[in-house]
Amino acid sequence: KGYEHLDIKTVNGDDYKARKTLAAAIVKSGTITLENALLQIPMVVVYKLSFISYLITKRLIRVKTVSLPNIIAGKQVVPELLQNNFTPEKISQKIFEIIKNKKYANFIKNEYKKIHKLIYIKGTLKNTAHAILKEI
């Protein structure tokens, strides 16, 4: 209720100019999450594997978070809705929280600035890659 006049768009991941205009985004886990962080786009990260793939992955990989901004920050910066939490209700709840709560959106953007600085400190990219590989 009250969201009927939102301008909702589907944007191609390669269209950085269009992506920069977004107030918030819903994205699948992957490199786009880091791109959005560097573009200062608050987001909700979603991902769901098939049940069998999930069981196999859960046994092989022990990570607390899946999105690159959260991994680099070492904490939850952006919400992640994975597996059974990946529902339309939860997605809308999280995305509207970002859109309606400017303080929350600003928190995310401020954390993105810290991530940006971390990435460009000498050796951080290499160290981040090693940390990600170690977790996997």
PDB file of C-alpha atoms in Angstrom:
ATOM      1  CA  LYS A   1       0.000   0.000   0.000  1.00  0.00           C
ATOM      2  CA  GLY A   2       1.285   3.412  -0.920  1.00  0.00           C
ATOM      3  CA  TYR A   3       3.856   1.990  -3.334  1.00  0.00           C
ATOM      4  CA  GLU A   4       1.692   1.982  -6.477  1.00  0.00           C
ATOM      5  CA  HIS A   5       3.511   4.999  -7.883  1.00  0.00           C
ATOM      6  CA  LEU A   6       7.020   3.571  -7.579  1.00  0.00           C
ATOM      7  CA  ASP A   7       9.037   3.626 -10.787  1.00  0.00           C
ATOM      8  CA  ILE A   8      10.069  -0.027 -11.086  1.00  0.00           C
ATOM      9  CA  LYS A   9      12.503  -0.925 -13.882  1.00  0.00           C
ATOM     10  CA  THR A  10      14.371  -3.937 -15.143  1.00  0.00           C
ATOM     11  CA  VAL A  11      17.904  -2.795 -15.918  1.00  0.00           C
ATOM     12  CA  ASN A  12      20.579  -4.646 -17.852  1.00  0.00           C
ATOM     13  CA  GLY A  13      23.634  -5.291 -15.681  1.00  0.00           C
ATOM     14  CA  ASP A  14      25.936  -3.770 -18.306  1.00  0.00           C
ATOM     15  CA  ASP A  15      24.022  -0.480 -18.389  1.00  0.00           C
ATOM     16  CA  TYR A  16      25.946   1.387 -15.677  1.00  0.00           C
ATOM     17  CA  LYS A  17      24.380   4.740 -16.574  1.00  0.00           C
ATOM     18  CA  ALA A  18      20.855   3.366 -15.998  1.00  0.00           C
ATOM     19  CA  ARG A  19      21.932   1.511 -12.856  1.00  0.00           C
ATOM     20  CA  LYS A  20      23.338   4.686 -11.285  1.00  0.00           C
ATOM     21  CA  THR A  21      19.845   6.232 -11.378  1.00  0.00           C
ATOM     22  CA  LEU A  22      18.331   3.501  -9.190  1.00  0.00           C
ATOM     23  CA  ALA A  23      17.282   4.300  -5.623  1.00  0.00           C
ATOM     24  CA  ALA A  24      17.594   0.606  -4.757  1.00  0.00           C
ATOM     25  CA  ALA A  25      18.000  -2.724  -6.517  1.00  0.00           C
ATOM     26  CA  ILE A  26      17.158  -6.396  -6.160  1.00  0.00           C
ATOM     27  CA  VAL A  27      20.068  -8.454  -7.489  1.00  0.00           C
ATOM     28  CA  LYS A  28      21.254 -12.026  -7.567  1.00  0.00           C
ATOM     29  CA  SER A  29      24.439 -12.865  -5.750  1.00  0.00           C
ATOM     30  CA  GLY A  30      27.529 -12.369  -7.913  1.00  0.00           C
ATOM     31  CA  THR A  31      29.937  -9.699  -9.112  1.00  0.00           C
ATOM     32  CA  ILE A  32      27.032  -7.309  -9.706  1.00  0.00           C
ATOM     33  CA  THR A  33      26.788  -6.888  -5.924  1.00  0.00           C
ATOM     34  CA  LEU A  34      30.296  -5.417  -5.805  1.00  0.00           C
ATOM     35  CA  GLU A  35      29.593  -3.276  -8.863  1.00  0.00           C
ATOM     36  CA  ASN A  36      26.448  -1.906  -7.196  1.00  0.00           C
ATOM     37  CA  ALA A  37      28.394  -1.170  -4.028  1.00  0.00           C
ATOM     38  CA  LEU A  38      30.955   0.801  -6.030  1.00  0.00           C
ATOM     39  CA  LEU A  39      28.098   2.583  -7.848  1.00  0.00           C
ATOM     40  CA  GLN A  40      26.494   3.398  -4.442  1.00  0.00           C
ATOM     41  CA  ILE A  41      23.248   1.502  -5.155  1.00  0.00           C
ATOM     42  CA  PRO A  42      21.570   0.088  -2.034  1.00  0.00           C
ATOM     43  CA  MET A  43      20.333  -3.416  -2.742  1.00  0.00           C
ATOM     44  CA  VAL A  44      18.777  -6.627  -1.574  1.00  0.00           C
ATOM     45  CA  VAL A  45      20.746  -9.704  -2.623  1.00  0.00           C
ATOM     46  CA  VAL A  46      18.799 -12.835  -3.519  1.00  0.00           C
ATOM     47  CA  TYR A  47      19.832 -16.353  -4.438  1.00  0.00           C
ATOM     48  CA  LYS A  48      18.292 -19.797  -4.503  1.00  0.00           C
ATOM     49  CA  LEU A  49      19.803 -23.125  -5.511  1.00  0.00           C
ATOM     50  CA  SER A  50      17.946 -26.315  -6.304  1.00  0.00           C
ATOM     51  CA  PHE A  51      17.397 -28.401  -3.182  1.00  0.00           C
ATOM     52  CA  ILE A  52      20.051 -30.982  -4.172  1.00  0.00           C
ATOM     53  CA  SER A  53      22.605 -28.294  -5.097  1.00  0.00           C
ATOM     54  CA  TYR A  54      21.891 -26.518  -1.817  1.00  0.00           C
ATOM     55  CA  LEU A  55      22.511 -29.700   0.210  1.00  0.00           C
ATOM     56  CA  ILE A  56      25.786 -30.372  -1.603  1.00  0.00           C
ATOM     57  CA  THR A  57      26.944 -26.760  -1.353  1.00  0.00           C
ATOM     58  CA  LYS A  58      26.021 -26.515   2.321  1.00  0.00           C
ATOM     59  CA  ARG A  59      28.258 -29.505   3.085  1.00  0.00           C
ATOM     60  CA  LEU A  60      31.193 -28.200   1.035  1.00  0.00           C
ATOM     61  CA  ILE A  61      31.128 -24.467   1.677  1.00  0.00           C
ATOM     62  CA  ARG A  62      30.773 -22.881   5.082  1.00  0.00           C
ATOM     63  CA  VAL A  63      30.209 -19.144   4.699  1.00  0.00           C
ATOM     64  CA  LYS A  64      28.103 -16.779   6.765  1.00  0.00           C
ATOM     65  CA  THR A  65      27.394 -14.448   3.880  1.00  0.00           C
ATOM     66  CA  VAL A  66      27.411 -14.699   0.069  1.00  0.00           C
ATOM     67  CA  SER A  67      27.491 -11.176  -1.353  1.00  0.00           C
ATOM     68  CA  LEU A  68      30.847  -9.562  -2.056  1.00  0.00           C
ATOM     69  CA  PRO A  69      30.103  -6.323  -0.155  1.00  0.00           C
ATOM     70  CA  ASN A  70      29.257  -8.315   2.974  1.00  0.00           C
ATOM     71  CA  ILE A  71      32.298 -10.575   2.561  1.00  0.00           C
ATOM     72  CA  ILE A  72      34.664  -7.628   2.087  1.00  0.00           C
ATOM     73  CA  ALA A  73      33.137  -5.661   4.977  1.00  0.00           C
ATOM     74  CA  GLY A  74      33.170  -8.711   7.233  1.00  0.00           C
ATOM     75  CA  LYS A  75      29.609  -7.967   8.299  1.00  0.00           C
ATOM     76  CA  GLN A  76      26.124  -7.593   6.885  1.00  0.00           C
ATOM     77  CA  VAL A  77      25.955  -4.368   4.929  1.00  0.00           C
ATOM     78  CA  VAL A  78      23.216  -5.400   2.507  1.00  0.00           C
ATOM     79  CA  PRO A  79      20.400  -7.828   3.276  1.00  0.00           C
ATOM     80  CA  GLU A  80      20.655 -11.285   1.754  1.00  0.00           C
ATOM     81  CA  LEU A  81      17.616 -13.448   1.111  1.00  0.00           C
ATOM     82  CA  LEU A  82      18.771 -16.971   0.391  1.00  0.00           C
ATOM     83  CA  GLN A  83      16.971 -20.261  -0.180  1.00  0.00           C
ATOM     84  CA  ASN A  84      13.727 -20.307   1.879  1.00  0.00           C
ATOM     85  CA  ASN A  85      14.084 -16.615   2.776  1.00  0.00           C
ATOM     86  CA  PHE A  86      13.927 -15.729  -0.930  1.00  0.00           C
ATOM     87  CA  THR A  87      10.189 -14.936  -1.043  1.00  0.00           C
ATOM     88  CA  PRO A  88       8.240 -12.077  -2.653  1.00  0.00           C
ATOM     89  CA  GLU A  89       7.065 -10.906   0.778  1.00  0.00           C
ATOM     90  CA  LYS A  90      10.563 -10.739   2.238  1.00  0.00           C
ATOM     91  CA  ILE A  91      11.998  -9.117  -0.879  1.00  0.00           C
ATOM     92  CA  SER A  92       9.351  -6.381  -0.839  1.00  0.00           C
ATOM     93  CA  GLN A  93       9.796  -5.872   2.906  1.00  0.00           C
ATOM     94  CA  LYS A  94      13.570  -5.385   2.577  1.00  0.00           C
ATOM     95  CA  ILE A  95      13.506  -3.241  -0.568  1.00  0.00           C
ATOM     96  CA  PHE A  96      10.793  -0.965   0.840  1.00  0.00           C
ATOM     97  CA  GLU A  97      12.771  -0.663   4.064  1.00  0.00           C
ATOM     98  CA  ILE A  98      15.700   0.669   2.033  1.00  0.00           C
ATOM     99  CA  ILE A  99      13.502   3.018  -0.017  1.00  0.00           C
ATOM    100  CA  LYS A 100      11.461   4.383   2.896  1.00  0.00           C
ATOM    101  CA  ASN A 101      14.194   4.544   5.546  1.00  0.00           C
ATOM    102  CA  LYS A 102      16.754   7.104   4.373  1.00  0.00           C
ATOM    103  CA  LYS A 103      18.867   6.479   7.472  1.00  0.00           C
ATOM    104  CA  TYR A 104      19.162   2.809   6.506  1.00  0.00           C
ATOM    105  CA  ALA A 105      19.968   3.633   2.868  1.00  0.00           C
ATOM    106  CA  ASN A 106      22.632   6.101   4.054  1.00  0.00           C
ATOM    107  CA  PHE A 107      24.107   3.453   6.374  1.00  0.00           C
ATOM    108  CA  ILE A 108      24.480   1.130   3.375  1.00  0.00           C
ATOM    109  CA  LYS A 109      26.056   3.880   1.249  1.00  0.00           C
ATOM    110  CA  ASN A 110      28.494   4.821   4.028  1.00  0.00           C
ATOM    111  CA  GLU A 111      29.523   1.181   4.343  1.00  0.00           C
ATOM    112  CA  TYR A 112      30.014   1.109   0.566  1.00  0.00           C
ATOM    113  CA  LYS A 113      32.461   4.016   0.900  1.00  0.00           C
ATOM    114  CA  LYS A 114      34.458   1.993   3.443  1.00  0.00           C
ATOM    115  CA  ILE A 115      34.433  -0.996   1.089  1.00  0.00           C
ATOM    116  CA  HIS A 116      35.633   1.233  -1.760  1.00  0.00           C
ATOM    117  CA  LYS A 117      38.559   2.415   0.383  1.00  0.00           C
ATOM    118  CA  LEU A 118      39.382  -1.140   1.424  1.00  0.00           C
ATOM    119  CA  ILE A 119      39.488  -2.324  -2.169  1.00  0.00           C
ATOM    120  CA  TYR A 120      41.921   0.352  -3.262  1.00  0.00           C
ATOM    121  CA  ILE A 121      44.363  -0.009  -0.376  1.00  0.00           C
ATOM    122  CA  LYS A 122      47.492  -1.709  -1.712  1.00  0.00           C
ATOM    123  CA  GLY A 123      47.099  -5.478  -1.696  1.00  0.00           C
ATOM    124  CA  THR A 124      43.488  -5.527  -0.561  1.00  0.00           C
ATOM    125  CA  LEU A 125      42.153  -7.024  -3.788  1.00  0.00           C
ATOM    126  CA  LYS A 126      44.688  -9.822  -3.572  1.00  0.00           C
ATOM    127  CA  ASN A 127      43.994 -10.350   0.149  1.00  0.00           C
ATOM    128  CA  THR A 128      40.228 -10.316  -0.464  1.00  0.00           C
ATOM    129  CA  ALA A 129      40.538 -12.911  -3.204  1.00  0.00           C
ATOM    130  CA  HIS A 130      42.604 -15.104  -0.888  1.00  0.00           C
ATOM    131  CA  ALA A 131      40.083 -14.667   1.937  1.00  0.00           C
ATOM    132  CA  ILE A 132      37.186 -15.600  -0.351  1.00  0.00           C
ATOM    133  CA  LEU A 133      39.031 -18.656  -1.653  1.00  0.00           C
ATOM    134  CA  LYS A 134      39.882 -19.677   1.914  1.00  0.00           C
ATOM    135  CA  GLU A 135      36.194 -19.526   2.881  1.00  0.00           C
ATOM    136  CA  ILE A 136      35.209 -21.616  -0.123  1.00  0.00           C
TER     137      ILE A 136
END
